[in-house]
């Protein structure tokens, strides 16, 4: 591999995170992500995958370590005081979609989409609404602009959630098990939208249990277990013929192959 | 002795005046009590230990003692402590507001808690400033969820307000008791008074379940 000329999009250094003294979730993670990469993180529950995304979004504090985005440090903790320093301006260039949609139930679809642009970027309501309708049309949700979240299917809710995150023009998207709560027949419509974003070169980091999806979307796969990176490589390697014993065990179990 | 409900007609005006007083008192205490209760509800979820402690003591005390005793206490003891004479209306308003504040603060506290932490996650992920997290996301949901219970609280207050007759306020109950004493027809008079309370409270309780269904349907994610 040749050294990249541009700085990495994301550089995590020595991330440590624990819930009390007994439970260490992240044990010194070092991950670099290049611009244009689509990084899929797989691994057993409790292995720190979701925590990793939540830390990147500033939703969880860290005990020690730092994260840089586009060459700028935006999250850091030196481990001395219990404070995690977060640069909210930098963080705003990252969007996140959650497993359980987290739409605002008291607002309709368009209002969900334009709340942040109007309040954070002071965008005019009419401009934001126009962009929102455009995004919804692109995602096959044109007829749902005035609907409330409770009137939507899981797949529709998740597509709205993705559109809501995109309204802020993120430079990186984080997807945290976005299809795990969906009925099987609704998974495809959400994955299609994410594949559509991938085709437009949106950098993304995806935590998923769906190996078919991982294979289709990843430009690189990381296997995370016990709070460390066990294996890191192209999807053909990590999903197809993993080098590490633990990765192999995990892949076998998810694909229900038992010899 | 045969029951004779027609005597009520002779006291129509007095009963209407009493009802007016009851409604006025209820309305004032609903507005003051809900506002106070909302602030106390916030205090009970606040990070300051002192605020939490003071508000908890207040709420538990007023929820755990009879309203009638609270009323007597404010009517007789408060003037002694403050050294000023309180009118019937003033002490009635203070007592019922404090009572309403205590029960609605619980309603607001529960509804604030019912807005899940994932809503805050979404706010942070969207970069919403703290002010907008509260005013655009948390509060609207909390208030919507609180409405059905608040209406029930209002119905309770409307009925409990009959207690102010014990300190001589000329509300519906007081007028009813007077008429029944003077006519020696307690069964007819008090039945009619109860009916008047019921005719007002019943549609409200029906409205509660109707609104509850609509709000819950809307807020269900």
PDB file of C-alpha atoms in Angstrom, chain A residues 54 57-59 91-92 94 96 98 101-107 115-116 119-120 148 150 157 164-165 168, chain B residues 118-129 131-132 136-138 140-141 144-145 217-221:
ATOM      1  CA  UNK A  54     -21.317   6.557  19.797  1.00  0.00           C
ATOM      2  CA  UNK A  57     -20.552  11.098  17.640  1.00  0.00           C
ATOM      3  CA  UNK A  58     -19.733  12.442  21.089  1.00  0.00           C
ATOM      4  CA  UNK A  59     -22.584  10.515  22.711  1.00  0.00           C
ATOM      5  CA  UNK A  91     -18.577  16.979  15.015  1.00  0.00           C
ATOM      6  CA  UNK A  92     -21.348  18.625  13.013  1.00  0.00           C
ATOM      7  CA  UNK A  94     -20.598  13.804  10.960  1.00  0.00           C
ATOM      8  CA  UNK A  96     -25.466   9.334  12.420  1.00  0.00           C
ATOM      9  CA  UNK A  98     -29.495   4.739  14.859  1.00  0.00           C
ATOM     10  CA  UNK A 101     -34.802   5.449  14.083  1.00  0.00           C
ATOM     11  CA  UNK A 102     -35.059   8.113  16.854  1.00  0.00           C
ATOM     12  CA  UNK A 103     -37.322  10.308  14.764  1.00  0.00           C
ATOM     13  CA  UNK A 104     -39.101  13.071  16.669  1.00  0.00           C
ATOM     14  CA  UNK A 105     -42.606  11.609  17.107  1.00  0.00           C
ATOM     15  CA  UNK A 106     -44.346  14.978  17.595  1.00  0.00           C
ATOM     16  CA  UNK A 107     -43.091  16.349  14.273  1.00  0.00           C
ATOM     17  CA  UNK A 115     -35.513  21.195  12.394  1.00  0.00           C
ATOM     18  CA  UNK A 116     -31.732  20.981  12.570  1.00  0.00           C
ATOM     19  CA  UNK A 119     -31.994  25.844  14.112  1.00  0.00           C
ATOM     20  CA  UNK A 120     -28.332  24.987  13.624  1.00  0.00           C
ATOM     21  CA  UNK A 148     -46.098  11.481  11.325  1.00  0.00           C
ATOM     22  CA  UNK A 150     -46.147   6.675  13.821  1.00  0.00           C
ATOM     23  CA  UNK A 157     -38.847   5.546   9.253  1.00  0.00           C
ATOM     24  CA  UNK A 164     -32.681  13.798   8.183  1.00  0.00           C
ATOM     25  CA  UNK A 165     -28.967  13.191   8.767  1.00  0.00           C
ATOM     26  CA  UNK A 168     -26.794  18.730   7.267  1.00  0.00           C
TER      27      UNK A 168
ATOM     28  CA  UNK B 118     -32.468   8.185  22.493  1.00  0.00           C
ATOM     29  CA  UNK B 119     -34.290  11.422  21.674  1.00  0.00           C
ATOM     30  CA  UNK B 120     -31.390  13.315  23.216  1.00  0.00           C
ATOM     31  CA  UNK B 121     -28.946  11.173  21.232  1.00  0.00           C
ATOM     32  CA  UNK B 122     -30.755  12.200  18.059  1.00  0.00           C
ATOM     33  CA  UNK B 123     -30.555  15.878  19.076  1.00  0.00           C
ATOM     34  CA  UNK B 124     -26.827  15.640  19.702  1.00  0.00           C
ATOM     35  CA  UNK B 125     -26.241  13.750  16.464  1.00  0.00           C
ATOM     36  CA  UNK B 126     -28.039  16.571  14.638  1.00  0.00           C
ATOM     37  CA  UNK B 127     -25.932  19.145  16.436  1.00  0.00           C
ATOM     38  CA  UNK B 128     -28.953  20.890  17.978  1.00  0.00           C
ATOM     39  CA  UNK B 129     -27.935  23.425  20.635  1.00  0.00           C
ATOM     40  CA  UNK B 131     -31.726  25.345  24.047  1.00  0.00           C
ATOM     41  CA  UNK B 132     -33.373  23.785  20.995  1.00  0.00           C
ATOM     42  CA  UNK B 136     -38.172  21.889  20.236  1.00  0.00           C
ATOM     43  CA  UNK B 137     -37.821  18.253  21.224  1.00  0.00           C
ATOM     44  CA  UNK B 138     -38.074  17.429  24.927  1.00  0.00           C
ATOM     45  CA  UNK B 140     -43.273  19.487  23.385  1.00  0.00           C
ATOM     46  CA  UNK B 141     -43.227  15.724  23.819  1.00  0.00           C
ATOM     47  CA  UNK B 144     -48.208  16.269  24.974  1.00  0.00           C
ATOM     48  CA  UNK B 145     -47.727  13.165  27.077  1.00  0.00           C
ATOM     49  CA  UNK B 217     -51.416   6.998  18.723  1.00  0.00           C
ATOM     50  CA  UNK B 218     -49.484  10.012  17.492  1.00  0.00           C
ATOM     51  CA  UNK B 219     -46.510   9.644  19.808  1.00  0.00           C
ATOM     52  CA  UNK B 220     -46.121   5.894  19.400  1.00  0.00           C
ATOM     53  CA  UNK B 221     -42.983   5.451  17.372  1.00  0.00           C
TER      54      UNK B 221
END
